[in-house]
């Protein structure tokens, strides 16, 4: 398998992509995943109307930074003008690709006629795509589902319309909106989308292992694949699957010491990005997954207890020490770094 493909004029340096995930793919996570070898990690879902108004938390979701091989900003909304303005702002911020969310199944998103609700209103989806393509010089992509429900699987038709309107790639999650995340992703169904268009198609849903990656690509005929929930607590997964697809190499999971370094570096980056109080709070979901995913020999109840105990800690040094004790790794250097970076004086200065 070749090691990359084109989306418009942008070379994607790999075929294993990471999906935009709200509350997950913030800038610290994206920088970490890319440092570990990921070729493509999209931003969190960014509400175009709130981005245009400059709402601080939404601006953070679209944040760009060093260490990213490319920047993909995903926009969500239902107003073509607001989506166009969001695309212009994304390009001005440095986006290489502007992605449109036609797939989020969350009720708070579909309730405002956005996300996967747009698959029920293809004419509105078309107006959004037309407005965004006209607003930016960057390639525009769309992430969608198979359809709203089993009675209206219209992904192939919407993808064909997207191509006609100038969209450069589509990602399809192999479920309908009404399935949410239940059952199994239907990779075979995505083959109809691939047949309907000439632009790249990316298969998404239930891909965690190298065998699943190969099967999803084979059944769908897709040009690439996108990881979602499988990266929880495993930001190195995209790089591992990329290597497996490229030459069959099966990379081992990080050992305790390496995993410890990754977790602490992620925590430090989160605190530096959000500030001392919010940074640790935002990191806790990742911390919980790191503890759950770690290959330390303990019963499930012990893992849950450790997760609950460590995720209640509100001091970075205490988190470092608790993880070191749990995984039996030395913590001296990390404790020294954290103590210096997040001392009360530093924290006070950061909040001014």
GROMACS .gro file of C-alpha atoms in nm:
model
  352
    1UNK     CA    1   0.000   0.000   0.000
    2UNK     CA    2   0.130   0.345  -0.089
    3UNK     CA    3   0.195   0.581   0.198
    4UNK     CA    4  -0.021   0.879   0.108
    5UNK     CA    5  -0.289   1.030  -0.111
    6UNK     CA    6  -0.417   1.368  -0.225
    7UNK     CA    7  -0.712   1.571  -0.102
    8UNK     CA    8  -0.730   1.849  -0.356
    9UNK     CA    9  -0.382   1.999  -0.363
   10UNK     CA   10  -0.291   1.871  -0.015
   11UNK     CA   11  -0.078   1.559   0.024
   12UNK     CA   12  -0.193   1.346   0.317
   13UNK     CA   13   0.125   1.168   0.433
   14UNK     CA   14  -0.052   0.848   0.535
   15UNK     CA   15  -0.377   0.654   0.508
   16UNK     CA   16  -0.471   0.629   0.875
   17UNK     CA   17  -0.646   0.948   0.985
   18UNK     CA   18  -0.782   1.059   1.322
   19UNK     CA   19  -1.138   1.188   1.337
   20UNK     CA   20  -1.248   1.521   1.481
   21UNK     CA   21  -1.379   1.446   1.831
   22UNK     CA   22  -1.531   1.702   2.064
   23UNK     CA   23  -1.346   1.720   2.393
   24UNK     CA   24  -1.075   1.488   2.263
   25UNK     CA   25  -0.879   1.625   1.966
   26UNK     CA   26  -0.782   1.956   2.120
   27UNK     CA   27  -0.445   2.110   2.036
   28UNK     CA   28  -0.246   1.925   2.309
   29UNK     CA   29  -0.384   1.590   2.192
   30UNK     CA   30  -0.326   1.667   1.824
   31UNK     CA   31   0.033   1.774   1.885
   32UNK     CA   32   0.101   1.461   2.091
   33UNK     CA   33  -0.056   1.225   1.835
   34UNK     CA   34   0.143   1.386   1.555
   35UNK     CA   35   0.464   1.366   1.755
   36UNK     CA   36   0.394   0.994   1.795
   37UNK     CA   37   0.356   0.958   1.418
   38UNK     CA   38  -0.005   1.040   1.321
   39UNK     CA   39  -0.033   1.187   0.971
   40UNK     CA   40  -0.368   1.364   1.009
   41UNK     CA   41  -0.559   1.468   1.321
   42UNK     CA   42  -0.861   1.697   1.282
   43UNK     CA   43  -0.967   1.960   1.531
   44UNK     CA   44  -1.265   1.926   1.756
   45UNK     CA   45  -1.598   2.009   1.596
   46UNK     CA   46  -1.610   2.390   1.570
   47UNK     CA   47  -1.947   2.568   1.566
   48UNK     CA   48  -1.921   2.816   1.279
   49UNK     CA   49  -2.160   3.077   1.417
   50UNK     CA   50  -1.983   3.087   1.756
   51UNK     CA   51  -1.644   3.094   1.585
   52UNK     CA   52  -1.752   3.401   1.388
   53UNK     CA   53  -1.857   3.568   1.714
   54UNK     CA   54  -1.518   3.492   1.869
   55UNK     CA   55  -1.646   3.284   2.160
   56UNK     CA   56  -1.327   3.192   2.353
   57UNK     CA   57  -1.395   2.821   2.408
   58UNK     CA   58  -1.484   2.776   2.040
   59UNK     CA   59  -1.171   2.965   1.934
   60UNK     CA   60  -0.968   2.720   2.145
   61UNK     CA   61  -1.121   2.425   1.960
   62UNK     CA   62  -0.991   2.567   1.631
   63UNK     CA   63  -0.647   2.646   1.773
   64UNK     CA   64  -0.347   2.569   1.555
   65UNK     CA   65   0.010   2.525   1.668
   66UNK     CA   66   0.355   2.389   1.590
   67UNK     CA   67   0.430   2.024   1.534
   68UNK     CA   68   0.133   1.941   1.310
   69UNK     CA   69   0.204   1.796   0.962
   70UNK     CA   70  -0.118   1.959   0.846
   71UNK     CA   71  -0.416   2.138   1.000
   72UNK     CA   72  -0.773   2.022   0.944
   73UNK     CA   73  -1.046   2.237   1.098
   74UNK     CA   74  -1.395   2.088   1.112
   75UNK     CA   75  -1.697   2.318   1.104
   76UNK     CA   76  -2.055   2.241   1.211
   77UNK     CA   77  -2.367   2.449   1.154
   78UNK     CA   78  -2.677   2.491   0.940
   79UNK     CA   79  -2.644   2.847   0.808
   80UNK     CA   80  -2.456   2.865   0.476
   81UNK     CA   81  -2.335   3.222   0.538
   82UNK     CA   82  -2.204   3.140   0.885
   83UNK     CA   83  -2.034   2.826   0.756
   84UNK     CA   84  -1.873   3.030   0.478
   85UNK     CA   85  -1.746   3.284   0.730
   86UNK     CA   86  -1.613   3.000   0.944
   87UNK     CA   87  -1.426   2.863   0.643
   88UNK     CA   88  -1.268   3.202   0.575
   89UNK     CA   89  -1.160   3.226   0.938
   90UNK     CA   90  -1.025   2.870   0.931
   91UNK     CA   91  -0.816   2.946   0.623
   92UNK     CA   92  -0.688   3.268   0.779
   93UNK     CA   93  -0.589   3.071   1.089
   94UNK     CA   94  -0.380   2.833   0.879
   95UNK     CA   95  -0.613   2.546   0.792
   96UNK     CA   96  -0.488   2.319   0.516
   97UNK     CA   97  -0.830   2.153   0.486
   98UNK     CA   98  -1.179   2.264   0.591
   99UNK     CA   99  -1.404   1.974   0.689
  100UNK     CA  100  -1.784   1.994   0.716
  101UNK     CA  101  -1.969   1.794   0.978
  102UNK     CA  102  -2.274   1.621   0.831
  103UNK     CA  103  -2.240   1.321   1.062
  104UNK     CA  104  -2.257   1.409   1.433
  105UNK     CA  105  -2.549   1.215   1.587
  106UNK     CA  106  -2.565   1.405   1.917
  107UNK     CA  107  -2.914   1.534   2.000
  108UNK     CA  108  -2.790   1.883   2.083
  109UNK     CA  109  -2.642   1.902   1.732
  110UNK     CA  110  -2.917   1.734   1.530
  111UNK     CA  111  -3.176   1.927   1.731
  112UNK     CA  112  -3.046   2.246   1.573
  113UNK     CA  113  -3.068   2.088   1.225
  114UNK     CA  114  -2.691   2.043   1.205
  115UNK     CA  115  -2.461   1.742   1.190
  116UNK     CA  116  -2.627   1.426   1.061
  117UNK     CA  117  -2.964   1.606   1.049
  118UNK     CA  118  -2.834   1.763   0.727
  119UNK     CA  119  -2.858   1.423   0.561
  120UNK     CA  120  -3.237   1.468   0.586
  121UNK     CA  121  -3.213   1.806   0.410
  122UNK     CA  122  -2.976   1.747   0.117
  123UNK     CA  123  -3.073   2.075  -0.049
  124UNK     CA  124  -2.959   2.269   0.257
  125UNK     CA  125  -2.646   2.054   0.276
  126UNK     CA  126  -2.585   2.146  -0.088
  127UNK     CA  127  -2.619   2.518  -0.017
  128UNK     CA  128  -2.373   2.487   0.270
  129UNK     CA  129  -2.121   2.305   0.052
  130UNK     CA  130  -2.161   2.560  -0.227
  131UNK     CA  131  -2.107   2.853   0.012
  132UNK     CA  132  -1.803   2.701   0.181
  133UNK     CA  133  -1.631   2.593  -0.141
  134UNK     CA  134  -1.675   2.947  -0.274
  135UNK     CA  135  -1.546   3.102   0.048
  136UNK     CA  136  -1.209   2.931   0.073
  137UNK     CA  137  -0.918   2.835  -0.149
  138UNK     CA  138  -0.849   2.533   0.071
  139UNK     CA  139  -0.986   2.187  -0.012
  140UNK     CA  140  -1.326   2.124   0.146
  141UNK     CA  141  -1.419   1.777   0.273
  142UNK     CA  142  -1.735   1.632   0.427
  143UNK     CA  143  -1.779   1.378   0.705
  144UNK     CA  144  -2.116   1.200   0.702
  145UNK     CA  145  -2.297   0.882   0.800
  146UNK     CA  146  -2.475   0.625   0.584
  147UNK     CA  147  -2.795   0.825   0.629
  148UNK     CA  148  -3.044   0.933   0.893
  149UNK     CA  149  -3.191   0.583   0.933
  150UNK     CA  150  -3.209   0.253   0.747
  151UNK     CA  151  -3.501   0.380   0.538
  152UNK     CA  152  -3.298   0.675   0.408
  153UNK     CA  153  -2.942   0.565   0.342
  154UNK     CA  154  -2.843   0.844   0.105
  155UNK     CA  155  -2.467   0.869   0.160
  156UNK     CA  156  -2.386   0.778  -0.203
  157UNK     CA  157  -2.624   1.041  -0.340
  158UNK     CA  158  -2.501   1.311  -0.104
  159UNK     CA  159  -2.137   1.225  -0.178
  160UNK     CA  160  -2.202   1.253  -0.553
  161UNK     CA  161  -2.363   1.593  -0.501
  162UNK     CA  162  -2.067   1.696  -0.287
  163UNK     CA  163  -1.824   1.604  -0.564
  164UNK     CA  164  -2.027   1.800  -0.819
  165UNK     CA  165  -2.014   2.105  -0.590
  166UNK     CA  166  -1.635   2.095  -0.553
  167UNK     CA  167  -1.584   1.892  -0.235
  168UNK     CA  168  -1.251   1.707  -0.253
  169UNK     CA  169  -1.307   1.404  -0.025
  170UNK     CA  170  -1.575   1.241   0.188
  171UNK     CA  171  -1.553   1.037   0.507
  172UNK     CA  172  -1.835   0.796   0.583
  173UNK     CA  173  -1.907   0.644   0.924
  174UNK     CA  174  -2.064   0.305   0.861
  175UNK     CA  175  -2.376   0.365   1.071
  176UNK     CA  176  -2.692   0.569   1.037
  177UNK     CA  177  -2.767   0.852   1.274
  178UNK     CA  178  -3.038   0.650   1.447
  179UNK     CA  179  -2.786   0.379   1.529
  180UNK     CA  180  -2.566   0.627   1.716
  181UNK     CA  181  -2.280   0.391   1.813
  182UNK     CA  182  -2.478   0.070   1.860
  183UNK     CA  183  -2.436  -0.243   1.653
  184UNK     CA  184  -2.149  -0.267   1.406
  185UNK     CA  185  -2.022  -0.031   1.140
  186UNK     CA  186  -2.125  -0.148   0.793
  187UNK     CA  187  -1.807  -0.118   0.588
  188UNK     CA  188  -1.964  -0.299   0.291
  189UNK     CA  189  -2.224  -0.023   0.257
  190UNK     CA  190  -1.951   0.236   0.206
  191UNK     CA  191  -1.854   0.062  -0.119
  192UNK     CA  192  -2.160   0.223  -0.282
  193UNK     CA  193  -2.020   0.565  -0.194
  194UNK     CA  194  -1.684   0.475  -0.345
  195UNK     CA  195  -1.858   0.364  -0.664
  196UNK     CA  196  -2.057   0.687  -0.682
  197UNK     CA  197  -1.763   0.930  -0.674
  198UNK     CA  198  -1.416   0.985  -0.810
  199UNK     CA  199  -1.284   1.179  -0.511
  200UNK     CA  200  -1.117   1.001  -0.217
  201UNK     CA  201  -1.347   0.814   0.021
  202UNK     CA  202  -1.243   0.750   0.382
  203UNK     CA  203  -1.400   0.466   0.583
  204UNK     CA  204  -1.478   0.526   0.952
  205UNK     CA  205  -1.624   0.323   1.236
  206UNK     CA  206  -1.513   0.034   1.463
  207UNK     CA  207  -1.151   0.026   1.343
  208UNK     CA  208  -0.906  -0.050   1.622
  209UNK     CA  209  -0.676  -0.331   1.504
  210UNK     CA  210  -0.463  -0.381   1.194
  211UNK     CA  211  -0.686  -0.670   1.084
  212UNK     CA  212  -0.994  -0.447   1.114
  213UNK     CA  213  -0.816  -0.174   0.919
  214UNK     CA  214  -0.737  -0.411   0.633
  215UNK     CA  215  -1.090  -0.554   0.634
  216UNK     CA  216  -1.254  -0.209   0.638
  217UNK     CA  217  -1.043  -0.094   0.343
  218UNK     CA  218  -1.106  -0.416   0.151
  219UNK     CA  219  -1.482  -0.421   0.203
  220UNK     CA  220  -1.537  -0.050   0.140
  221UNK     CA  221  -1.281   0.000  -0.135
  222UNK     CA  222  -1.194   0.324   0.045
  223UNK     CA  223  -0.876   0.519  -0.015
  224UNK     CA  224  -0.802   0.564   0.356
  225UNK     CA  225  -0.948   0.502   0.699
  226UNK     CA  226  -1.033   0.720   0.996
  227UNK     CA  227  -1.002   0.628   1.363
  228UNK     CA  228  -1.242   0.751   1.628
  229UNK     CA  229  -1.301   0.608   1.973
  230UNK     CA  230  -1.018   0.357   1.931
  231UNK     CA  231  -0.761   0.629   2.005
  232UNK     CA  232  -0.897   0.692   2.356
  233UNK     CA  233  -0.593   0.641   2.579
  234UNK     CA  234  -0.387   0.535   2.275
  235UNK     CA  235  -0.269   0.844   2.083
  236UNK     CA  236  -0.003   0.627   1.915
  237UNK     CA  237  -0.263   0.401   1.747
  238UNK     CA  238  -0.271   0.582   1.410
  239UNK     CA  239   0.105   0.551   1.371
  240UNK     CA  240   0.095   0.183   1.467
  241UNK     CA  241  -0.179   0.099   1.216
  242UNK     CA  242  -0.006   0.305   0.947
  243UNK     CA  243   0.306   0.094   0.987
  244UNK     CA  244   0.107  -0.230   0.984
  245UNK     CA  245  -0.068  -0.134   0.660
  246UNK     CA  246   0.252  -0.014   0.497
  247UNK     CA  247   0.480  -0.311   0.558
  248UNK     CA  248   0.309  -0.553   0.795
  249UNK     CA  249   0.514  -0.450   1.099
  250UNK     CA  250   0.323  -0.501   1.423
  251UNK     CA  251   0.443  -0.242   1.673
  252UNK     CA  252   0.416  -0.328   2.041
  253UNK     CA  253   0.223  -0.113   2.284
  254UNK     CA  254   0.441   0.130   2.481
  255UNK     CA  255   0.600  -0.018   2.791
  256UNK     CA  256   0.522   0.133   3.130
  257UNK     CA  257   0.808   0.386   3.133
  258UNK     CA  258   0.735   0.512   2.780
  259UNK     CA  259   0.362   0.524   2.849
  260UNK     CA  260   0.429   0.718   3.170
  261UNK     CA  261   0.634   0.976   2.976
  262UNK     CA  262   0.353   1.014   2.720
  263UNK     CA  263   0.086   1.062   2.984
  264UNK     CA  264   0.281   1.319   3.185
  265UNK     CA  265   0.383   1.512   2.875
  266UNK     CA  266   0.016   1.519   2.767
  267UNK     CA  267  -0.091   1.646   3.109
  268UNK     CA  268   0.174   1.918   3.110
  269UNK     CA  269   0.069   2.030   2.762
  270UNK     CA  270  -0.296   2.041   2.864
  271UNK     CA  271  -0.220   2.253   3.171
  272UNK     CA  272   0.001   2.485   2.967
  273UNK     CA  273  -0.273   2.526   2.704
  274UNK     CA  274  -0.578   2.574   2.926
  275UNK     CA  275  -0.419   2.705   3.245
  276UNK     CA  276  -0.355   2.531   3.579
  277UNK     CA  277  -0.713   2.473   3.693
  278UNK     CA  278  -0.895   2.400   3.369
  279UNK     CA  279  -0.600   2.214   3.217
  280UNK     CA  280  -0.606   1.928   3.466
  281UNK     CA  281  -0.985   1.912   3.452
  282UNK     CA  282  -0.980   1.886   3.072
  283UNK     CA  283  -0.711   1.619   3.091
  284UNK     CA  284  -0.899   1.389   3.329
  285UNK     CA  285  -1.094   1.206   3.059
  286UNK     CA  286  -0.764   1.120   2.889
  287UNK     CA  287  -0.609   1.024   3.221
  288UNK     CA  288  -0.893   0.781   3.288
  289UNK     CA  289  -0.845   0.615   2.949
  290UNK     CA  290  -0.470   0.594   2.998
  291UNK     CA  291  -0.524   0.408   3.325
  292UNK     CA  292  -0.789   0.179   3.175
  293UNK     CA  293  -0.583   0.097   2.865
  294UNK     CA  294  -0.253   0.035   3.041
  295UNK     CA  295  -0.140  -0.329   3.022
  296UNK     CA  296  -0.072  -0.371   3.393
  297UNK     CA  297  -0.187  -0.703   3.541
  298UNK     CA  298  -0.484  -0.616   3.758
  299UNK     CA  299  -0.850  -0.717   3.776
  300UNK     CA  300  -1.108  -0.485   3.620
  301UNK     CA  301  -1.231  -0.372   3.961
  302UNK     CA  302  -0.879  -0.266   4.059
  303UNK     CA  303  -0.841  -0.073   3.735
  304UNK     CA  304  -1.166   0.112   3.794
  305UNK     CA  305  -1.066   0.190   4.151
  306UNK     CA  306  -0.728   0.325   4.039
  307UNK     CA  307  -0.893   0.536   3.770
  308UNK     CA  308  -1.140   0.682   4.019
  309UNK     CA  309  -0.871   0.756   4.273
  310UNK     CA  310  -0.623   0.920   4.035
  311UNK     CA  311  -0.884   1.120   3.844
  312UNK     CA  312  -0.999   1.283   4.168
  313UNK     CA  313  -0.656   1.429   4.236
  314UNK     CA  314  -0.636   1.805   4.184
  315UNK     CA  315  -0.259   1.852   4.200
  316UNK     CA  316  -0.033   1.766   3.903
  317UNK     CA  317   0.247   1.641   4.126
  318UNK     CA  318   0.006   1.405   4.302
  319UNK     CA  319  -0.107   1.269   3.965
  320UNK     CA  320   0.252   1.205   3.859
  321UNK     CA  321   0.334   1.027   4.183
  322UNK     CA  322   0.016   0.817   4.177
  323UNK     CA  323   0.084   0.700   3.820
  324UNK     CA  324   0.446   0.623   3.906
  325UNK     CA  325   0.334   0.415   4.202
  326UNK     CA  326   0.070   0.237   3.994
  327UNK     CA  327   0.303   0.145   3.707
  328UNK     CA  328   0.620   0.105   3.917
  329UNK     CA  329   0.825   0.359   3.724
  330UNK     CA  330   1.060   0.633   3.850
  331UNK     CA  331   0.904   0.976   3.877
  332UNK     CA  332   1.184   1.202   4.002
  333UNK     CA  333   1.250   1.400   3.684
  334UNK     CA  334   0.883   1.440   3.598
  335UNK     CA  335   0.806   1.552   3.952
  336UNK     CA  336   1.084   1.809   3.933
  337UNK     CA  337   0.957   1.943   3.598
  338UNK     CA  338   0.598   1.963   3.713
  339UNK     CA  339   0.696   2.130   4.038
  340UNK     CA  340   0.883   2.400   3.848
  341UNK     CA  341   0.625   2.451   3.572
  342UNK     CA  342   0.317   2.454   3.792
  343UNK     CA  343   0.438   2.602   4.117
  344UNK     CA  344   0.195   2.844   4.286
  345UNK     CA  345   0.399   3.139   4.159
  346UNK     CA  346   0.390   3.016   3.801
  347UNK     CA  347   0.021   2.934   3.825
  348UNK     CA  348  -0.054   3.281   3.963
  349UNK     CA  349   0.142   3.447   3.681
  350UNK     CA  350  -0.036   3.235   3.419
  351UNK     CA  351  -0.374   3.349   3.546
  352UNK     CA  352  -0.296   3.723   3.527
   0.00000   0.00000   0.00000
